[in-house]
Short mmCIF file of C-alpha atoms in Angstrom, two decimals:
data_model
loop_
_atom_site.label_atom_id
_atom_site.label_comp_id
_atom_site.label_asym_id
_atom_site.label_seq_id
_atom_site.Cartn_x
_atom_site.Cartn_y
_atom_site.Cartn_z
CA UNK A 4 78.90 137.84 80.50
CA UNK A 5 81.94 135.88 79.35
CA UNK A 6 81.02 132.26 78.60
CA UNK A 7 83.01 129.64 76.76
CA UNK A 8 80.43 129.39 73.98
CA UNK A 9 80.99 133.08 73.23
CA UNK A 10 84.70 132.52 72.53
CA UNK A 11 85.95 131.98 68.98
CA UNK A 12 85.91 128.31 67.93
CA UNK A 13 89.75 128.01 67.81
CA UNK A 14 89.94 129.15 71.45
CA UNK A 15 87.17 126.76 72.47
CA UNK A 16 89.09 123.94 70.80
CA UNK A 17 92.32 124.78 72.67
CA UNK A 18 90.50 124.83 76.02
CA UNK A 19 88.69 121.58 75.25
CA UNK A 20 91.80 119.69 74.10
CA UNK A 21 93.90 120.94 77.02
CA UNK A 22 91.25 119.91 79.53
CA UNK A 23 90.77 116.47 77.96
CA UNK A 24 94.49 115.71 77.88
CA UNK A 25 95.53 117.08 81.27
CA UNK A 26 92.99 115.33 83.50
CA UNK A 27 94.35 112.32 85.38
CA UNK A 28 91.74 109.85 84.09
CA UNK A 29 91.42 108.08 80.78
CA UNK A 30 88.66 109.32 78.45
CA UNK A 31 87.40 107.28 75.50
CA UNK A 32 84.44 108.39 73.36
CA UNK A 33 82.93 106.43 70.49
CA UNK A 34 80.26 107.45 67.96
CA UNK A 35 77.16 105.50 66.92
CA UNK A 36 79.26 103.35 64.56
CA UNK A 37 81.53 102.24 67.41
CA UNK A 38 84.44 104.31 66.10
CA UNK A 39 86.71 106.24 68.45
CA UNK A 40 86.38 110.03 68.23
CA UNK A 41 88.11 111.05 71.48
CA UNK A 42 91.04 109.20 73.07
CA UNK A 43 92.96 111.32 75.55
CA UNK A 44 96.61 111.23 76.66
CA UNK A 45 95.91 109.37 79.93
CA UNK A 46 94.02 106.65 78.06
CA UNK A 47 97.00 106.09 75.76
CA UNK A 48 99.08 105.50 78.91
CA UNK A 49 96.52 103.14 80.46
CA UNK A 50 96.08 101.04 77.33
CA UNK A 51 99.66 101.35 75.99
CA UNK A 52 98.51 102.48 72.55
CA UNK A 53 98.75 105.63 70.46
CA UNK A 54 95.87 107.73 69.15
CA UNK A 55 96.67 106.45 65.67
CA UNK A 56 96.12 102.87 66.89
CA UNK A 57 92.58 103.73 67.95
CA UNK A 58 91.02 106.81 66.37
CA UNK A 59 88.58 106.31 63.49
CA UNK A 60 88.74 102.53 63.95
CA UNK A 61 86.03 100.16 65.10
CA UNK A 62 86.21 99.37 68.78
CA UNK A 63 86.01 95.56 68.39
CA UNK A 64 88.81 95.58 65.79
CA UNK A 65 91.18 96.82 68.50
CA UNK A 66 90.19 95.41 71.88
CA UNK A 67 89.69 91.80 72.93
CA UNK A 68 87.64 90.45 75.81
CA UNK A 69 87.60 87.09 77.56
CA UNK A 70 84.84 84.65 76.65
CA UNK A 71 81.57 85.68 78.21
CA UNK A 72 82.78 89.17 79.03
CA UNK A 73 81.43 92.17 77.17
CA UNK A 74 82.44 95.82 76.89
CA UNK A 75 80.87 98.39 79.18
CA UNK A 76 81.44 101.03 76.49
CA UNK A 77 79.50 99.07 73.86
CA UNK A 78 76.77 98.29 76.44
CA UNK A 79 76.42 102.05 76.97
CA UNK A 80 76.14 102.64 73.21
CA UNK A 81 73.85 99.81 72.14
CA UNK A 82 71.93 99.03 75.36
CA UNK A 83 71.96 102.57 76.81
CA UNK A 84 73.34 101.00 79.98
CA UNK A 85 75.01 103.32 82.48
CA UNK A 86 77.63 101.77 84.81
CA UNK A 87 79.74 103.16 87.62
CA UNK A 88 82.90 101.85 89.32
CA UNK A 89 82.95 98.67 87.25
CA UNK A 90 86.24 96.77 87.16
CA UNK A 91 86.99 95.47 83.68
CA UNK A 92 89.86 93.35 82.39
CA UNK A 93 90.56 93.24 78.65
CA UNK A 94 93.41 93.18 76.13
CA UNK A 95 94.82 95.82 73.76
CA UNK A 96 95.81 95.30 70.11
CA UNK A 97 99.13 93.73 71.19
CA UNK A 98 97.52 91.30 73.62
CA UNK A 99 98.57 93.20 76.75
CA UNK A 100 96.22 92.73 79.70
CA UNK A 101 94.65 95.91 81.09
CA UNK A 102 92.51 96.28 84.21
CA UNK A 103 90.61 99.51 84.71
CA UNK A 104 87.90 100.90 86.96
CA UNK A 105 85.33 102.46 84.64
CA UNK A 106 82.42 104.90 84.69
CA UNK A 107 80.51 104.55 81.42
CA UNK A 108 77.52 106.52 80.04
CA UNK A 109 75.55 106.82 76.81
CA UNK A 110 75.65 110.29 75.21
CA UNK A 111 72.36 111.85 74.18
CA UNK A 112 71.23 114.65 71.90
CA UNK A 113 67.72 115.09 73.20
CA UNK A 114 66.48 111.50 73.44
CA UNK A 115 68.71 110.21 70.65
CA UNK A 116 71.92 108.31 71.49
CA UNK A 117 74.84 109.87 69.64
CA UNK A 118 77.69 107.90 71.23
CA UNK A 119 79.14 106.69 74.51
CA UNK A 120 81.89 107.82 76.88
CA UNK A 121 84.08 105.83 79.24
CA UNK A 122 86.11 107.44 82.05
CA UNK A 123 88.79 105.07 83.33
CA UNK A 124 91.25 104.73 86.20
CA UNK A 125 94.16 102.35 85.71
CA UNK A 126 94.22 99.65 88.39
CA UNK A 127 96.40 97.12 86.54
CA UNK A 128 99.17 97.34 89.15
CA UNK A 129 96.65 97.11 92.00
CA UNK A 130 95.12 94.01 90.42
CA UNK A 131 98.56 92.38 90.24
CA UNK A 132 99.06 93.26 93.91
CA UNK A 133 95.74 91.56 94.73
CA UNK A 134 96.86 88.43 92.88
CA UNK A 135 100.16 88.49 94.71
CA UNK A 136 98.26 88.73 98.01
CA UNK A 137 96.11 85.77 97.00
CA UNK A 138 99.08 83.65 95.95
CA UNK A 139 101.00 84.32 99.16
CA UNK A 140 100.16 82.74 102.50
CA UNK A 141 101.87 85.63 104.22
CA UNK A 142 105.23 84.53 105.56
CA UNK A 143 106.12 86.05 108.92
CA UNK A 144 109.60 86.69 110.21
CA UNK A 145 109.09 88.66 113.43
CA UNK A 146 108.81 87.27 116.94
CA UNK A 147 108.95 88.88 120.38
CA UNK A 148 112.74 88.57 120.21
CA UNK A 149 112.63 91.01 117.29
CA UNK A 150 111.19 93.81 119.44
CA UNK A 151 114.02 96.03 120.65
CA UNK A 152 113.68 98.14 123.77
CA UNK A 153 114.76 98.48 127.37
CA UNK A 154 112.34 101.18 128.52
CA UNK A 155 109.71 100.25 131.13
CA UNK A 156 106.89 101.40 128.86
CA UNK A 157 107.87 99.11 125.96
CA UNK A 158 108.52 96.19 128.32
CA UNK A 159 105.00 96.57 129.71
CA UNK A 160 103.53 96.53 126.19
CA UNK A 161 105.54 93.42 125.31
CA UNK A 162 104.31 91.64 128.45
CA UNK A 163 100.69 92.51 127.62
CA UNK A 164 101.17 91.40 124.02
CA UNK A 165 102.55 88.03 125.09
CA UNK A 166 99.42 87.44 127.16
CA UNK A 167 97.32 88.05 124.05
CA UNK A 168 98.85 85.00 122.31
CA UNK A 169 96.92 82.60 124.55
CA UNK A 170 93.44 83.26 123.13
CA UNK A 171 91.83 83.76 119.70
CA UNK A 172 90.32 87.15 120.71
CA UNK A 173 90.55 90.12 118.36
CA UNK A 174 93.41 92.53 119.00
CA UNK A 175 93.52 96.25 118.17
CA UNK A 176 97.02 97.73 118.01
CA UNK A 177 97.12 101.51 118.40
CA UNK A 178 100.21 103.48 117.48
CA UNK A 179 101.58 106.24 115.30
CA UNK A 180 103.02 105.47 111.88
CA UNK A 181 106.45 103.90 112.15
CA UNK A 182 106.13 102.52 115.69
CA UNK A 183 106.26 98.87 114.58
CA UNK A 184 102.63 97.78 114.81
CA UNK A 185 103.00 94.95 112.28
CA UNK A 186 106.01 93.64 114.21
CA UNK A 187 103.77 93.21 117.25
CA UNK A 188 101.03 91.63 115.12
CA UNK A 189 103.41 89.06 113.64
CA UNK A 190 104.80 88.32 117.11
CA UNK A 191 101.28 87.57 118.37
CA UNK A 192 100.65 85.23 115.44
CA UNK A 193 103.99 83.43 115.77
CA UNK A 194 103.54 83.06 119.52
CA UNK A 195 100.04 81.58 119.23
CA UNK A 196 98.74 78.12 118.35
CA UNK A 197 97.92 79.52 114.89
CA UNK A 198 101.59 79.98 114.01
CA UNK A 199 101.56 77.15 111.43
CA UNK A 200 98.51 78.61 109.66
CA UNK A 201 98.49 81.59 107.27
CA UNK A 202 99.26 85.14 108.37
CA UNK A 203 97.85 87.58 105.83
CA UNK A 204 98.31 91.33 106.06
CA UNK A 205 96.34 93.95 104.17
CA UNK A 206 96.71 97.73 104.33
CA UNK A 207 93.14 99.00 104.09
CA UNK A 208 94.31 102.42 102.86
CA UNK A 209 96.27 100.98 99.93
CA UNK A 210 93.27 100.02 97.79
CA UNK A 211 90.26 101.89 96.39
CA UNK A 212 87.00 101.31 98.24
CA UNK A 213 85.55 99.47 95.25
CA UNK A 214 88.35 96.88 95.33
CA UNK A 215 88.94 96.35 99.04
CA UNK A 216 85.51 94.75 99.53
CA UNK A 217 86.09 92.11 96.85
CA UNK A 218 89.61 91.58 98.18
CA UNK A 219 88.36 90.91 101.71
CA UNK A 220 85.28 88.83 100.96
CA UNK A 221 85.97 87.38 97.50
CA UNK A 222 83.86 87.36 94.32
CA UNK A 223 81.53 85.01 92.48
CA UNK A 224 82.08 84.66 88.75
CA UNK A 225 79.79 87.01 86.85
CA UNK A 226 79.04 89.19 89.86
CA UNK A 227 80.06 92.15 87.69
CA UNK A 228 81.88 92.67 84.43
CA UNK A 229 85.27 90.99 84.67
CA UNK A 230 84.53 89.22 87.98
CA UNK A 231 86.06 85.76 88.41
CA UNK A 232 85.51 83.09 91.05
CA UNK A 233 87.93 84.07 93.78
CA UNK A 234 88.14 83.62 97.55
CA UNK A 235 88.75 86.69 99.71
CA UNK A 236 91.39 87.25 102.36
CA UNK A 237 89.10 85.91 105.10
CA UNK A 238 89.01 82.55 103.34
CA UNK A 239 92.71 82.67 102.49
CA UNK A 240 93.57 83.21 106.16
CA UNK A 241 91.48 80.21 107.30
CA UNK A 242 92.78 78.86 110.60
CA UNK A 243 95.29 81.68 110.88
CA UNK A 244 95.48 85.43 111.36
CA UNK A 245 94.25 88.33 109.23
CA UNK A 246 95.92 91.67 109.90
CA UNK A 247 93.89 94.69 108.78
CA UNK A 248 96.19 97.71 108.80
CA UNK A 249 94.78 101.26 109.09
CA UNK A 250 91.27 100.01 109.78
CA UNK A 251 90.06 103.61 110.17
CA UNK A 252 90.53 104.20 106.43
CA UNK A 253 87.55 101.96 105.55
CA UNK A 254 84.18 103.58 104.85
CA UNK A 255 81.42 103.20 107.46
CA UNK A 256 79.48 100.93 105.06
CA UNK A 257 82.40 98.56 104.66
CA UNK A 258 83.11 98.69 108.39
CA UNK A 259 79.54 97.48 108.95
CA UNK A 260 80.08 94.54 106.58
CA UNK A 261 83.34 93.74 108.31
CA UNK A 262 81.62 93.80 111.69
CA UNK A 263 79.00 91.34 110.44
CA UNK A 264 81.68 88.96 109.14
CA UNK A 265 83.57 89.05 112.44
CA UNK A 266 80.45 88.60 114.60
CA UNK A 267 78.93 85.80 112.56
CA UNK A 268 82.27 84.19 111.62
CA UNK A 269 81.15 83.80 108.04
CA UNK A 270 81.54 85.70 104.79
CA UNK A 271 79.57 86.00 101.58
CA UNK A 272 81.43 86.57 98.32
CA UNK A 273 80.25 89.49 96.23
CA UNK A 274 77.47 88.31 93.93
CA UNK A 275 76.98 85.04 95.84
CA UNK A 276 74.04 83.83 97.93
CA UNK A 277 76.01 81.37 100.05
CA UNK A 278 77.59 82.20 103.42
CA UNK A 279 80.91 80.51 104.12
CA UNK A 280 82.13 79.84 107.65
CA UNK A 281 85.61 81.11 108.48
CA UNK A 282 87.92 80.59 111.45
CA UNK A 283 90.20 83.62 111.46
CA UNK A 284 91.76 85.69 114.22
CA UNK A 285 91.52 89.40 113.44
CA UNK A 286 94.33 91.76 114.37
CA UNK A 287 93.79 95.36 113.32
CA UNK A 288 95.85 98.52 113.60
CA UNK A 289 94.99 102.19 113.80
CA UNK A 290 97.38 105.15 113.64
CA UNK A 291 95.31 107.52 115.76
CA UNK A 292 93.50 107.53 119.09
CA UNK A 293 90.46 105.27 118.51
CA UNK A 294 88.23 107.50 120.66
CA UNK A 295 89.12 110.45 118.44
CA UNK A 296 88.50 108.32 115.34
CA UNK A 297 85.03 107.42 116.67
CA UNK A 298 84.27 111.08 117.46
CA UNK A 299 85.23 112.08 113.91
CA UNK A 300 83.23 109.23 112.31
CA UNK A 301 86.32 107.44 111.03
CA UNK A 302 85.65 104.35 113.14
CA UNK A 303 82.33 102.77 114.08
CA UNK A 304 81.90 102.43 117.82
CA UNK A 305 80.45 98.91 117.55
CA UNK A 306 83.37 97.79 115.36
CA UNK A 307 85.83 99.27 117.86
CA UNK A 308 84.30 97.23 120.69
CA UNK A 309 84.51 94.09 118.56
CA UNK A 310 88.09 94.69 117.36
CA UNK A 311 89.41 96.03 120.64
CA UNK A 312 88.70 93.03 122.88
CA UNK A 313 92.44 93.33 123.54
CA UNK A 314 93.83 96.84 122.94
CA UNK A 315 97.58 97.44 122.79
CA UNK A 316 99.03 100.95 122.75
CA UNK A 317 102.48 101.16 121.16
CA UNK A 318 104.33 104.23 122.48
CA UNK A 319 105.92 106.72 120.11
CA UNK A 320 109.72 106.83 120.07
CA UNK A 321 109.72 110.26 121.72
CA UNK A 322 108.02 108.58 124.71
CA UNK A 323 110.70 105.88 125.03
CA UNK A 324 113.98 107.63 124.28
CA UNK A 325 115.87 105.11 126.42
CA UNK A 326 115.38 102.76 123.45
CA UNK A 327 117.19 104.96 120.92
CA UNK A 328 120.62 103.54 121.80
CA UNK A 329 119.74 99.82 121.45
CA UNK A 330 117.77 100.60 118.26
CA UNK A 331 120.74 102.46 116.80
CA UNK A 332 123.05 99.54 117.67
CA UNK A 333 120.63 97.17 115.94
CA UNK A 334 120.41 99.27 112.77
CA UNK A 335 124.20 99.76 112.61
CA UNK A 336 124.67 95.99 112.88
CA UNK A 337 122.03 95.40 110.22
CA UNK A 338 123.56 97.79 107.69
CA UNK A 339 127.13 96.76 108.51
CA UNK A 340 126.18 93.28 107.30
CA UNK A 341 124.24 94.60 104.31
CA UNK A 342 126.83 97.16 103.18
CA UNK A 343 129.93 95.16 104.24
CA UNK A 344 131.04 97.97 106.57
CA UNK A 345 132.49 98.14 110.07
CA UNK A 346 130.84 101.15 111.68
CA UNK A 347 131.36 101.18 115.46
CA UNK A 348 128.82 103.75 116.62
CA UNK A 349 127.92 107.44 116.92
CA UNK A 350 129.88 110.53 117.83
CA UNK A 351 128.83 112.33 121.02
CA UNK A 352 127.32 115.18 118.99
CA UNK A 353 125.21 112.80 116.88
CA UNK A 354 124.09 110.98 120.01
CA UNK A 355 122.93 114.28 121.49
CA UNK A 356 121.07 115.17 118.29
CA UNK A 357 119.27 111.83 118.16
CA UNK A 358 118.22 111.93 121.79
CA UNK A 359 117.06 115.57 121.52
CA UNK A 360 114.93 114.99 118.40
CA UNK A 361 111.17 114.31 118.62
CA UNK A 362 111.04 111.59 115.90
CA UNK A 363 107.65 112.24 114.27
CA UNK A 364 108.37 109.27 111.97
CA UNK A 365 109.28 107.09 114.96
CA UNK A 366 111.46 103.97 114.59
CA UNK A 367 111.08 103.92 110.82
CA UNK A 368 112.52 107.44 110.61
CA UNK A 369 115.40 106.52 112.93
CA UNK A 370 116.29 103.55 110.73
CA UNK A 371 116.23 105.72 107.60
CA UNK A 372 118.55 108.26 109.26
CA UNK A 373 121.07 105.56 110.20
CA UNK A 374 120.88 103.93 106.76
CA UNK A 375 121.26 107.31 105.06
CA UNK A 376 124.27 108.23 107.21
CA UNK A 377 126.04 104.93 106.50
CA UNK A 378 125.53 105.47 102.78
CA UNK A 379 127.62 108.65 103.06
CA UNK A 380 130.50 107.03 104.96
CA UNK A 381 133.67 105.72 103.29
CA UNK A 382 136.46 104.68 105.66
CA UNK A 383 135.13 106.26 108.87
CA UNK A 384 134.01 104.03 111.72
CA UNK A 385 131.93 106.58 113.65
CA UNK A 386 128.81 108.36 112.37
CA UNK A 387 129.44 112.11 112.50
CA UNK A 388 127.02 115.00 112.01
CA UNK A 389 128.29 115.50 108.45
CA UNK A 390 127.10 111.98 107.59
CA UNK A 391 123.50 112.59 108.67
CA UNK A 392 120.99 113.10 105.84
CA UNK A 393 120.71 116.73 104.79
CA UNK A 394 117.00 117.01 105.63
CA UNK A 395 117.59 115.66 109.13
CA UNK A 396 120.47 118.05 109.90
CA UNK A 397 118.26 120.98 108.97
CA UNK A 398 115.19 120.00 110.91
CA UNK A 399 113.74 122.78 113.02
CA UNK A 400 114.19 120.67 116.12
CA UNK A 401 117.40 121.88 117.74
CA UNK A 402 119.43 120.43 120.55
CA UNK A 403 118.67 123.42 122.75
CA UNK A 404 116.07 122.92 125.47
CA UNK A 405 112.74 124.68 125.24
CA UNK A 406 111.91 127.45 127.68
CA UNK A 407 109.35 125.18 129.38
CA UNK A 408 111.91 122.44 129.98
CA UNK A 409 114.48 124.98 131.11
CA UNK A 410 111.99 126.38 133.59
CA UNK A 411 111.52 122.92 135.05
CA UNK A 412 115.24 122.50 135.54
CA UNK A 413 115.39 125.97 137.06
CA UNK A 414 112.56 125.00 139.41
CA UNK A 415 114.63 122.05 140.47
CA UNK A 416 117.43 124.53 141.19
CA UNK A 417 120.21 123.16 139.00
CA UNK A 418 122.53 126.13 138.60
CA UNK A 419 125.58 126.56 136.42
CA UNK A 420 127.83 126.79 139.44
CA UNK A 421 126.70 123.29 140.43
CA UNK A 422 128.64 122.00 137.43
CA UNK A 423 131.86 123.73 138.45
CA UNK A 424 134.32 122.26 140.92
CA UNK A 425 131.87 120.47 143.24
CA UNK A 426 131.14 121.88 146.64
CA UNK A 427 129.03 118.75 147.24
CA UNK A 428 128.58 115.52 145.23
CA UNK A 429 126.31 115.73 142.16
CA UNK A 430 123.08 113.74 142.30
CA UNK A 431 122.59 110.58 140.25
CA UNK A 432 121.43 111.74 136.79
CA UNK A 433 118.68 109.13 136.50
CA UNK A 434 117.14 110.17 139.83
CA UNK A 435 117.47 113.84 138.93
CA UNK A 436 115.66 113.37 135.60
CA UNK A 437 112.85 111.39 137.25
CA UNK A 438 112.35 114.20 139.78
CA UNK A 439 112.38 116.80 137.01
CA UNK A 440 109.85 114.79 135.00
CA UNK A 441 107.58 114.50 138.03
CA UNK A 442 107.68 118.26 138.64
CA UNK A 443 107.03 119.01 134.97
CA UNK A 444 104.02 116.66 134.73
CA UNK A 445 102.56 118.06 137.96
CA UNK A 446 102.87 121.61 136.62
CA UNK A 447 101.27 120.57 133.34
CA UNK A 448 98.37 118.93 135.15
CA UNK A 449 97.84 122.02 137.30
CA UNK A 450 97.87 124.25 134.23
CA UNK A 451 95.22 122.04 132.56
CA UNK A 452 93.09 121.71 135.72
CA UNK A 453 94.03 118.03 136.04
CA UNK A 454 92.30 117.12 132.77
CA UNK A 455 94.40 114.10 131.75
CA UNK A 456 93.45 114.03 128.07
CA UNK A 457 94.15 117.77 127.57
CA UNK A 458 97.40 117.51 129.51
CA UNK A 459 98.55 114.54 127.42
CA UNK A 460 97.81 116.47 124.23
CA UNK A 461 99.82 119.48 125.44
CA UNK A 462 102.75 117.24 126.38
CA UNK A 463 102.69 115.41 123.05
CA UNK A 464 101.83 112.10 124.72
CA UNK A 465 99.00 109.64 124.34
CA UNK A 466 96.53 109.55 127.23
CA UNK A 467 97.63 106.01 128.07
CA UNK A 468 101.31 106.96 128.17
CA UNK A 469 100.66 109.91 130.46
CA UNK A 470 98.65 107.68 132.80
CA UNK A 471 101.49 105.18 132.82
CA UNK A 472 104.03 107.90 133.70
CA UNK A 473 101.76 109.29 136.42
CA UNK A 474 101.45 105.82 137.94
CA UNK A 475 105.21 105.26 137.76
CA UNK A 476 105.96 108.62 139.36
CA UNK A 477 103.16 108.30 141.93
CA UNK A 478 101.25 111.38 140.69
CA UNK A 479 97.54 111.52 141.48
CA UNK A 480 95.01 113.08 139.11
CA UNK A 481 93.15 114.64 142.11
#
C-alpha cells in the first residue's frame, strides 16, 4: 500500500513543504528552546516579516506584547496550554501591530513536549473595521424621500414603513440582496423620535463568529488574551437604533444570546459578571423568506417572533418594473453630477432590454449597469446598447417573451392582424396588461392546485407579493 512514509525522504520533504506553504493559514512552530523551526509563507504575509527575520531566533527577541499580555505560543510550550480561537494583538520586529485569531497546541513525542505550533488567521483589517465601527455613531443620510418608486406595491410598503416610525418595536425587513433594505431602515430611524441618537449598522455575515459576539456585547479587560475594556454595539447605540443586517448568518447559539439581550433589554460584556441596561431599537434584515430560514435552521423561531413584531417585505425589482424608469432617471442624474456629463436618457432598445430583464441583483444591479454604461460614453447624450456593460449585454435573458407568457397573450386573443391598420380601436395597454396578468396568475394557481406558496415560487414571486397581486386583481384562492 502506498503511504507517504514509504516515499523517499526528498519526496516527503517536497510534499511537506508544498503543503505547509500553500495552505491559507499561518503556521508557526517553535522548539523547546523557543526558536522558530517552521514559519510558512502565509505567516510571513500576516506578520510582514521574512523567514530570515524569524527562523533559528528566539521568539521573545522578535515579537513584543503589551504589558500584561502573554504569548499563546509560549503558553503552549511552557505551560502545555491548548487554546482555540483566541484573538491576540502583538507587534513584529518593526513595531507593526498584528491581530490574529489563533489555534495553539503543544507538540508531544509520547508524553514529552518537543515544541509548540500556532495556526493563525489574519484579522488585522477586521479589527480596524471594528474600531471604526466603535468610533462612528453611524451617520444616516436616507429618509423616506430617498425611496424611489411609483408602483402600488412599493407605495404600500412605504406607507407601512412610515407607520413603524411611531413606536420602538423591533422591525424585520425581508428582501433580496440589492432591494434597498438599509435605505428603509435608515428612513425608519430618521422618521422616529430616536433620530438624534446613534444609528449603528452591522452586517452579521461580515465578521467571523468568534468576533461578532464581542463586537455586539463588548468585552471586559482580561476576558481572553488581548481583550481590552470595550463597549459593544448595543451600548454604542444607546437611545438609538441598531441595524443587524443578514441576521440569518448568525449561529443558533449567538441568536439565543441576542434573543436574551433583546428580551431583557440588558447585555453582559464577555468576561464580565455585570449586566448593563440598554435602550436600543432593533431593526434586522434577512435576504430570504424567514419561514424558509426557520425550516432550514438558519433562524430561530423564537428570535423571529421577537424581531418580527413589525415585518416589512421589500419587493424585488422584477416585481415592480414600473419603477425602473424613475430609478434610471435618478441614477442618470446622480452620475451626470458625479461625472460632469449631460446624458438625457435611454434609447428605445435599451429601455426594452431593461424592462425585459429579471434583475437578480435588483436595484443595486440596475445602478451598476447605468454607471457602467455612462463610463463608456464620450459625447453621446443617449445610452445605447453598445454602452451597456459587456456582461449585461450577454446575459441569457433575452427580450423575447417566454412560451408561457406568449400563451397568455394568445389566450387573450391578441393577434398580429390586430396591430395592422385597425378595424376597431386598440385597447388601453395598461388595462390589457392587467387582464393578461390576471389570466396568467389564475392559470398558474390552477396548475398548482391553488397552493399559494408553490404558485409564488413557480412565478418567481414572494408569497406576500403574489397575495398582494391576487388582492389587487380580485383573484380568490378558492
